[in-house]
PDB file of C-alpha atoms in Angstrom:
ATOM      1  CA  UNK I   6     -20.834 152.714 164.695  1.00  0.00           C
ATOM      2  CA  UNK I   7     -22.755 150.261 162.653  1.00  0.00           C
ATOM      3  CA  UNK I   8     -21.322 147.449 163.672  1.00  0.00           C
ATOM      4  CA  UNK I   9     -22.406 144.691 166.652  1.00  0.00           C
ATOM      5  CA  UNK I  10     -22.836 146.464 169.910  1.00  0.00           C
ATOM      6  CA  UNK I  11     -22.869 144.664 174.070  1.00  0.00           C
ATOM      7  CA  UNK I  12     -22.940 146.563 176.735  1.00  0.00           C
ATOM      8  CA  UNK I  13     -21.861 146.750 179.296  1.00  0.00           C
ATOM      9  CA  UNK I  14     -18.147 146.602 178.305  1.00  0.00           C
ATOM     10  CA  UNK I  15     -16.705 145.536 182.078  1.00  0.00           C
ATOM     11  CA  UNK I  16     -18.865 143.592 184.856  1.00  0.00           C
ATOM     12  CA  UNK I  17     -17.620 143.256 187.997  1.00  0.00           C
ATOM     13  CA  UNK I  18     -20.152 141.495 190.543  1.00  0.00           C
ATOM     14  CA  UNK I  19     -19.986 139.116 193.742  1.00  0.00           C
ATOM     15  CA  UNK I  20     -20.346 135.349 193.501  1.00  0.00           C
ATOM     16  CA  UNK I  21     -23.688 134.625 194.132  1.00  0.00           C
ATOM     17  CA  UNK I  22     -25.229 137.595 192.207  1.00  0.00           C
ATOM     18  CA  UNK I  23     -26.788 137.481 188.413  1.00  0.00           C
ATOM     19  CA  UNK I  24     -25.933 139.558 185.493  1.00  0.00           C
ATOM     20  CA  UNK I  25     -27.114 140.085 182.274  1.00  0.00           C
ATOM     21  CA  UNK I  26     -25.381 141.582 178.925  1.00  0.00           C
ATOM     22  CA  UNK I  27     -27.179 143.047 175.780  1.00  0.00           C
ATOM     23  CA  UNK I  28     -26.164 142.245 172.360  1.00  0.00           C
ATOM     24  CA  UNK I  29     -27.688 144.757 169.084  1.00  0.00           C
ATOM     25  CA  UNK I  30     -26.655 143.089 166.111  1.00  0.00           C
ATOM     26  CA  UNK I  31     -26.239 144.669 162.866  1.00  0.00           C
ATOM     27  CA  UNK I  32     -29.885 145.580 161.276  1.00  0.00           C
ATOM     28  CA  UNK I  33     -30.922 143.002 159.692  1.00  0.00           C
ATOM     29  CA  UNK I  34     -28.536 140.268 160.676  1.00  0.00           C
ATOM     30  CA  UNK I  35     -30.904 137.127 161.539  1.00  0.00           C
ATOM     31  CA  UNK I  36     -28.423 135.173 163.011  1.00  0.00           C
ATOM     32  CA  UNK I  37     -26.847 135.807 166.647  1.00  0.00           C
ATOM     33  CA  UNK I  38     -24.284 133.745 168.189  1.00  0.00           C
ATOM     34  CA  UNK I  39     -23.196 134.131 171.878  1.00  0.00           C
ATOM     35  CA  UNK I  40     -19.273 133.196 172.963  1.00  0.00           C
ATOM     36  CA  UNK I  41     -17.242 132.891 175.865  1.00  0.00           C
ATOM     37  CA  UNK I  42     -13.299 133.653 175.491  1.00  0.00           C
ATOM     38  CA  UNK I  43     -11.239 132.957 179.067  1.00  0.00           C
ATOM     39  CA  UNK I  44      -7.586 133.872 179.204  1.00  0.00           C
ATOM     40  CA  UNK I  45      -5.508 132.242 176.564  1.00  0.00           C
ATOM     41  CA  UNK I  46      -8.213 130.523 174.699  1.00  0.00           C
ATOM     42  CA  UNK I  47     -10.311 130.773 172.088  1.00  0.00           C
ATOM     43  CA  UNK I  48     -13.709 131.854 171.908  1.00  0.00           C
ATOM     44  CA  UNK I  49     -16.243 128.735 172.461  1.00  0.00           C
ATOM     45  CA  UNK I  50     -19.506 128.669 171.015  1.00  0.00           C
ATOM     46  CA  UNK I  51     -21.945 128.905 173.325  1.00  0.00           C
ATOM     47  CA  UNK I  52     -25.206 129.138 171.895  1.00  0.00           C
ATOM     48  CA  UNK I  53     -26.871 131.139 168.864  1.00  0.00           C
ATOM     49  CA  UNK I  54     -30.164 132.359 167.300  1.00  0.00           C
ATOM     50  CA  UNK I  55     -31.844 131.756 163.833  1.00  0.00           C
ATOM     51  CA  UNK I  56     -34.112 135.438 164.214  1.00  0.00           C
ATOM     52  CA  UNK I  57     -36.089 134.304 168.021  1.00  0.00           C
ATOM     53  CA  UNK I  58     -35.593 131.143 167.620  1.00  0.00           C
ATOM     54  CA  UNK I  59     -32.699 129.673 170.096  1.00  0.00           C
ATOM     55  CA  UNK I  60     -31.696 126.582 167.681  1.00  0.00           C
ATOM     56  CA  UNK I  61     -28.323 125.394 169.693  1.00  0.00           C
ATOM     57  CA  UNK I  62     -26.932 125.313 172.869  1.00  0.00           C
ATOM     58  CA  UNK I  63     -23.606 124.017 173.767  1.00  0.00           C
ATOM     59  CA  UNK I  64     -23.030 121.658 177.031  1.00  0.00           C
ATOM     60  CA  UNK I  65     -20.869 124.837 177.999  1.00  0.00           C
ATOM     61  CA  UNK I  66     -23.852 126.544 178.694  1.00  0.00           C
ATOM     62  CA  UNK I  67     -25.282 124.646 182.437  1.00  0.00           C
ATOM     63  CA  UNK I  68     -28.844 126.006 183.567  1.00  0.00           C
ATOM     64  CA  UNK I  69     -27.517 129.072 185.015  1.00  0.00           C
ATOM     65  CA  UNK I  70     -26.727 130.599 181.776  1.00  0.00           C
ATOM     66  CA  UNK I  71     -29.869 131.478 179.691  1.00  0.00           C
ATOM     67  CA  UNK I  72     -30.147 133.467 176.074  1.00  0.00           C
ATOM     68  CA  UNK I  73     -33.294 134.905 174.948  1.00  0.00           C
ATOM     69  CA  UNK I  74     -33.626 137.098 171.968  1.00  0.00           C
ATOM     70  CA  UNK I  75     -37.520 137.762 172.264  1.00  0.00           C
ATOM     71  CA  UNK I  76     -37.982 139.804 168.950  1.00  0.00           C
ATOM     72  CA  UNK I  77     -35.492 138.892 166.917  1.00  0.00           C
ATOM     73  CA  UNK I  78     -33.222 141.863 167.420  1.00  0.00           C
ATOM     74  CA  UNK I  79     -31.239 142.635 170.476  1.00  0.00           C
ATOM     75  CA  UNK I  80     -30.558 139.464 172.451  1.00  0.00           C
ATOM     76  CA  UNK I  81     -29.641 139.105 175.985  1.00  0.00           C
ATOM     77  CA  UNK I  82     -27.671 136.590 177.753  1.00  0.00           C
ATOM     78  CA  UNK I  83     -28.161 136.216 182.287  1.00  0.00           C
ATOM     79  CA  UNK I  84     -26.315 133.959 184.412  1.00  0.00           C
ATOM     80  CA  UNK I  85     -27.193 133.196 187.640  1.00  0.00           C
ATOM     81  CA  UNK I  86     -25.926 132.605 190.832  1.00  0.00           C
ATOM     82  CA  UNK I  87     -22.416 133.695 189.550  1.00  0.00           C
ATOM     83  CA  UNK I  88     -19.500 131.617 189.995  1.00  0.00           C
ATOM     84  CA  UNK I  89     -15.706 132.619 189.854  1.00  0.00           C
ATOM     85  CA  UNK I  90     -15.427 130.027 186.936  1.00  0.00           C
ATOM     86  CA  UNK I  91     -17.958 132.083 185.040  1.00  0.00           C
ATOM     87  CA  UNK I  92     -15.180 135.103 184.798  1.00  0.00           C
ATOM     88  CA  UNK I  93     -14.425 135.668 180.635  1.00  0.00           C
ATOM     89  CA  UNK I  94     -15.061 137.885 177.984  1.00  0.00           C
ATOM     90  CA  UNK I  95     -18.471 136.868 176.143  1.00  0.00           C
ATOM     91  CA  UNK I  96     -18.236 137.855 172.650  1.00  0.00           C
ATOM     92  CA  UNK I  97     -21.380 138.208 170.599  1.00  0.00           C
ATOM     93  CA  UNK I  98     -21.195 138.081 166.831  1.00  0.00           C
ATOM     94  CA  UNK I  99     -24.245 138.137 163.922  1.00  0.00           C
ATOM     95  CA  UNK I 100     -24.611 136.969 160.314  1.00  0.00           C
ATOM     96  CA  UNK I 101     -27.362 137.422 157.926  1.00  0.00           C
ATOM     97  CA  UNK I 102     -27.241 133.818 157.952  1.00  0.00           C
ATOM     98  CA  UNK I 103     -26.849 133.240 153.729  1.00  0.00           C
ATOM     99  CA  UNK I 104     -26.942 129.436 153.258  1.00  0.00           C
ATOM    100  CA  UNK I 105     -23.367 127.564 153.184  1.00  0.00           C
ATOM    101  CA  UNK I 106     -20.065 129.293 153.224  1.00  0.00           C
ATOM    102  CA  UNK I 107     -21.472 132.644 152.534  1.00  0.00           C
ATOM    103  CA  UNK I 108     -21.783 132.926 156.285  1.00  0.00           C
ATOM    104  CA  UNK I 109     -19.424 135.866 157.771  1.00  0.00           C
ATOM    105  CA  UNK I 110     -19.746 136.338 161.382  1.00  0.00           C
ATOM    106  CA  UNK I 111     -19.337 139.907 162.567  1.00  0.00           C
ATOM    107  CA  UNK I 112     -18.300 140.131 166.187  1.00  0.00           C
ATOM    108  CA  UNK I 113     -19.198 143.101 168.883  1.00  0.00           C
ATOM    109  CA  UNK I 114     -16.722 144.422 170.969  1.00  0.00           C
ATOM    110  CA  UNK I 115     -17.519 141.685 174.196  1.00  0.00           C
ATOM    111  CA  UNK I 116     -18.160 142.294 177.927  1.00  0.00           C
ATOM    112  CA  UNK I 117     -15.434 141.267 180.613  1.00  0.00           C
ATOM    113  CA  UNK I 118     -17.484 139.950 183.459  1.00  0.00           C
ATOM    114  CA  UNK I 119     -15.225 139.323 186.798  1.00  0.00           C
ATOM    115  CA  UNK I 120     -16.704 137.555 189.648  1.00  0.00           C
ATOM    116  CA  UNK I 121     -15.070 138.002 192.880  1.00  0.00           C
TER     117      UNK I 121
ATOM    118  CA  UNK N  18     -15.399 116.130 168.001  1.00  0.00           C
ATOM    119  CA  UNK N  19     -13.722 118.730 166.751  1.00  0.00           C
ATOM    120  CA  UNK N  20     -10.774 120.026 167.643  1.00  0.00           C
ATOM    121  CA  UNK N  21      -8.269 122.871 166.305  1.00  0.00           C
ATOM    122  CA  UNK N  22      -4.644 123.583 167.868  1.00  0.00           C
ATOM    123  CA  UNK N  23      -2.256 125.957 167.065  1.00  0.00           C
ATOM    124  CA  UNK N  24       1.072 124.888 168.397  1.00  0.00           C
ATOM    125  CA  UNK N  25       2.638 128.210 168.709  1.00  0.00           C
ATOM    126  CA  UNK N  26       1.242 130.838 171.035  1.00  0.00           C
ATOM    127  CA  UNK N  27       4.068 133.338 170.037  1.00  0.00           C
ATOM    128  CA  UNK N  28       5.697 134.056 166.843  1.00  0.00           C
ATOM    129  CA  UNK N  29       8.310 136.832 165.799  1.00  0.00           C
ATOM    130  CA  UNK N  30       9.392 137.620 162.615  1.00  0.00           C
ATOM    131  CA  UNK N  31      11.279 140.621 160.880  1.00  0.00           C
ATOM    132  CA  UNK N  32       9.745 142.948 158.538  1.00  0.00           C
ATOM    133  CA  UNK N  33      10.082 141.531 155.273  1.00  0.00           C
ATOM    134  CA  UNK N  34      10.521 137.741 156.689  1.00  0.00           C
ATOM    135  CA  UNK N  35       7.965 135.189 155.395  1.00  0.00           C
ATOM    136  CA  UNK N  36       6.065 133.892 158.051  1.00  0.00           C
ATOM    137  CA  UNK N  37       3.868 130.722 158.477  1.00  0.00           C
ATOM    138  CA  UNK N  38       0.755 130.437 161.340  1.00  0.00           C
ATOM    139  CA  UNK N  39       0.520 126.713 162.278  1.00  0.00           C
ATOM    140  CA  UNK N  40      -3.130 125.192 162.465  1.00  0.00           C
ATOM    141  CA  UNK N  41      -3.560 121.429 162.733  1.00  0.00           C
ATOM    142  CA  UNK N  42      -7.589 120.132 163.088  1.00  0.00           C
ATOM    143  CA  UNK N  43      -9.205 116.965 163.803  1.00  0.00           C
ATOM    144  CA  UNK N  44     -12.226 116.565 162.504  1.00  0.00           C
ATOM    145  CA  UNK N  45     -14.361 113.328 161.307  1.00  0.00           C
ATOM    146  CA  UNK N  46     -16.109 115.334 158.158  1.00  0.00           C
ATOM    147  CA  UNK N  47     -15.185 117.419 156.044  1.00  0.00           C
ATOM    148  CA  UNK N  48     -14.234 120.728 157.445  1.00  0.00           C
ATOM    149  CA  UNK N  49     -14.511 124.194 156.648  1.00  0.00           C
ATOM    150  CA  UNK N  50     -11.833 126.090 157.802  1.00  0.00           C
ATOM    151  CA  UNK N  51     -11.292 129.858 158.787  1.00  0.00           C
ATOM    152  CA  UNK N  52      -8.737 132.313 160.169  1.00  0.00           C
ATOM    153  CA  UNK N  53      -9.682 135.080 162.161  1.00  0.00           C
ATOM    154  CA  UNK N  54      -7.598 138.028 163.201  1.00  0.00           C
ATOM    155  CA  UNK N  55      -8.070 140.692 166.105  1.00  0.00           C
ATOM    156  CA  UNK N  56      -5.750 143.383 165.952  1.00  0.00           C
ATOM    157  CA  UNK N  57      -4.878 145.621 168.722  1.00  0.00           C
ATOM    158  CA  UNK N  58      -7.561 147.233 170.558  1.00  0.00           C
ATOM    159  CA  UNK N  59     -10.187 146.033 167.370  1.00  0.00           C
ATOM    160  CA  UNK N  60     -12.343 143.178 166.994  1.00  0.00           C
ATOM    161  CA  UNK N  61     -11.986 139.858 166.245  1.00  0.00           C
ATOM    162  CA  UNK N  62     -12.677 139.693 162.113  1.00  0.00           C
ATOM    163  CA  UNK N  63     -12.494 137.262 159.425  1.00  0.00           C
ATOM    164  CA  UNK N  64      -9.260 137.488 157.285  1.00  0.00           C
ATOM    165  CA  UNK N  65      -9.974 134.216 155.043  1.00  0.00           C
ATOM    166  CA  UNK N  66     -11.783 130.957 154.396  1.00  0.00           C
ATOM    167  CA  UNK N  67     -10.479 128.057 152.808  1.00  0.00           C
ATOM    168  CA  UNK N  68     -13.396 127.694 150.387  1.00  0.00           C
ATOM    169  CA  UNK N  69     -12.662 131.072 148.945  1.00  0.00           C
ATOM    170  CA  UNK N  70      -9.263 130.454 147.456  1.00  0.00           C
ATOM    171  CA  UNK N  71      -8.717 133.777 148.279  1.00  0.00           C
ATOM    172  CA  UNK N  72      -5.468 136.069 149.071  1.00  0.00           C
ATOM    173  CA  UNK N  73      -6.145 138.610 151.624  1.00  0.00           C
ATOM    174  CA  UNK N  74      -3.739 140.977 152.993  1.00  0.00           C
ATOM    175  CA  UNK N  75      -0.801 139.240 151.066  1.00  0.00           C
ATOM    176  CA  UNK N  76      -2.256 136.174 153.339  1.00  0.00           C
ATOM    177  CA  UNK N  77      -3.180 132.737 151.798  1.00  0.00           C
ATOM    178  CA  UNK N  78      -4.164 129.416 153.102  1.00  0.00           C
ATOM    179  CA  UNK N  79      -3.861 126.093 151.672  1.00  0.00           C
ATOM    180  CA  UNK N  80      -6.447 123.002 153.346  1.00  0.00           C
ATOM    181  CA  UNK N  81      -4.415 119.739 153.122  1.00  0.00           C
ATOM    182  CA  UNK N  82      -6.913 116.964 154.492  1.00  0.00           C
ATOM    183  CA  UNK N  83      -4.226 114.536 154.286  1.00  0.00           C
ATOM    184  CA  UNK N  84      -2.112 116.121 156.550  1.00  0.00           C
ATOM    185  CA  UNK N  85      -5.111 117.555 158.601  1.00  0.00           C
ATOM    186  CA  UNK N  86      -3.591 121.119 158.443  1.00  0.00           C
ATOM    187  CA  UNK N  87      -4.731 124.643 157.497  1.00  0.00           C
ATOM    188  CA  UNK N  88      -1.307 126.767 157.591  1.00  0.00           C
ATOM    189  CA  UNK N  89      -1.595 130.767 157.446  1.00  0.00           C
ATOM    190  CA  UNK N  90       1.147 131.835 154.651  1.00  0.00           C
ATOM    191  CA  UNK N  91       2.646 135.177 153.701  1.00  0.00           C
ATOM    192  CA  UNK N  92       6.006 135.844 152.038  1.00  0.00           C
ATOM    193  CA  UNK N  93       6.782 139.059 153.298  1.00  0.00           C
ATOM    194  CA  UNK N  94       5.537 139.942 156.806  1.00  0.00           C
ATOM    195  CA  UNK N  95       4.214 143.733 157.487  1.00  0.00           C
ATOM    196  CA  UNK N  96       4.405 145.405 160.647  1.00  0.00           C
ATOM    197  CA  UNK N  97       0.658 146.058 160.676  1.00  0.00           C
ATOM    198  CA  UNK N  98       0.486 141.932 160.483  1.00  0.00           C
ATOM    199  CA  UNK N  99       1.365 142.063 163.934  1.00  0.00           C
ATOM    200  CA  UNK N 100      -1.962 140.603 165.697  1.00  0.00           C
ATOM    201  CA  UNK N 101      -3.515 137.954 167.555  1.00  0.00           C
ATOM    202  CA  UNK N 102      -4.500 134.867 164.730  1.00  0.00           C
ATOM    203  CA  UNK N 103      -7.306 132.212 165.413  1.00  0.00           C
ATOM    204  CA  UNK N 104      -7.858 129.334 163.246  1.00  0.00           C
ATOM    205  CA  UNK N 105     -11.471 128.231 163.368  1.00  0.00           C
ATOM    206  CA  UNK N 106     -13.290 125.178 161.979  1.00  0.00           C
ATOM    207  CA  UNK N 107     -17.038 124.789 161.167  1.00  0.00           C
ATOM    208  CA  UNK N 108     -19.600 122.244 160.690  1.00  0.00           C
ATOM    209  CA  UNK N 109     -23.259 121.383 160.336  1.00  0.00           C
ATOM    210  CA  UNK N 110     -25.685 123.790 158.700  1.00  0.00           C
ATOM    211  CA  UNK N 111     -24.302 127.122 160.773  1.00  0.00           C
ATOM    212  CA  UNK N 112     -21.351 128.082 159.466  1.00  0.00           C
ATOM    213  CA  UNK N 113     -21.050 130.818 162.071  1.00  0.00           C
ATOM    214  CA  UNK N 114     -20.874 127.753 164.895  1.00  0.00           C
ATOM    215  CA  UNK N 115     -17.289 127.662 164.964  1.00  0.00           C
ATOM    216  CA  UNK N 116     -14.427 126.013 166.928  1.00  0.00           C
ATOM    217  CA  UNK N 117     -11.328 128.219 167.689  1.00  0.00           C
ATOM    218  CA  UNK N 118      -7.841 127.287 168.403  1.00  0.00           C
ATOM    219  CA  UNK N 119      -5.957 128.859 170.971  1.00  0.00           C
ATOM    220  CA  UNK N 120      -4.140 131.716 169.267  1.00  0.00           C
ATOM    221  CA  UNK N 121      -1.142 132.713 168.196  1.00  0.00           C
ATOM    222  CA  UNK N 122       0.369 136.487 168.438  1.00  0.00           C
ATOM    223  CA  UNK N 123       2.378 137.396 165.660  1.00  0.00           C
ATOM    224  CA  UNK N 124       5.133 139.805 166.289  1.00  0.00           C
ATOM    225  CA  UNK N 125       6.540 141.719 163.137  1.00  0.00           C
ATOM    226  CA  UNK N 126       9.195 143.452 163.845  1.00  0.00           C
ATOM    227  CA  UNK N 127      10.789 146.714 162.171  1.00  0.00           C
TER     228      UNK N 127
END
């Protein structure tokens, strides 16, 4: 499968702990976008990348959450001290960024983080 | 700031039936407007954007700023239409920043 790949699928971890989830975008894709879908909404934006460069983050994400994509390949995405609130699906998605409307977002398959 | 809702969470048509997603946005600019689709057990995808004109899937789209809506058309619903349907609105210089509505599951029924 060529397309956008996170792992792990499911997280399950105690309030209090940190995770972190991997996102490999398709080769080649410069631009990677992190978002968070909770039960009966939509995804929200949360924050993305323009190659290593971080170049938005929404107010959704509070200083607990931090996105690093050091290379500008696989990007990761930690939250500490877990809350309860912080249970969703984060979705990641990548673009080879073309100027204007060209854009086409390609998501992965998300990870389903519970905190008990 | 922007906003996008989709009235209906649930929809079921017949096979056959035209059906017609409702998106409504709110938006100071001028917006470019998406629908996404994730079908069962898949990912979510794009199916069209408004800037494209296009048909896809029998699917079409029509913007109209005046009444601030961005309605998903197509005459004659399949059963392999039957999915979960996002409207989306962009702005700003990444088009892949985008603000969802809630959804709406389409049932098509045999």
């Amino acid at each position: 499968d060529t397309g956008v790949s996170q792992n792990p699928r499911h997280k399950i971890t105690k309030r209090g702990q940190n995770v972190t989830f991997r996102c490999d975008p398709i080769s080649e894709h410069n631009r990677l976008y992190w978002y968070r879908q909770t039960l009966g909404q939509g995804p929200e934006f949360l924050t993305y990348f323009q190659n290593e460069a971080q170049l938005e983050k929404s107010r959704l994400l509070s200083d607990r959450f931090s996105a690093e994509r050091p290379k500008g390949s696989f990007s990761t995405l930690e939250i500490q001290r877990t809350e309860q609130g912080d249970s969703a699906m984060y979705l990641c998605a990548s673009s080879l960024g073309e100027t204007g409307l060209n854009e086409k977002l390609f998501f992965g398959s998300g990870t389903q983080l519970s905190v008990l | 700031a922007q906003r996008v809702t989709q009235p209906e969470k649930l929809l079921s048509v017949f096979k056959g039936a035209p059906v017609e997603l409702k998106c409504n946005y709110s938006y100071s600019g001028s917006p470019e407007l998406f629908w996404y689709v994730q079908y069962s057990r898949q990912r979510l995808q794009l199916l069209l954007r408004h800037i494209s004109r296009e048909s896809i899937k029998g699917f079409t789209a029509d913007l109209n700023k005046g009444e601030t809506s961005f309605h998903l058309k197509k005459p004659f619903a399949q059963e392999e239409d039957s999915a979960m349907y996002y409207c989306a609105l962009s702005r700003g210089t990444s088009y892949g920043k985008l603000t969802f509505g809630q959804g709406t599951i389409l049932t098509v029924h045999p």
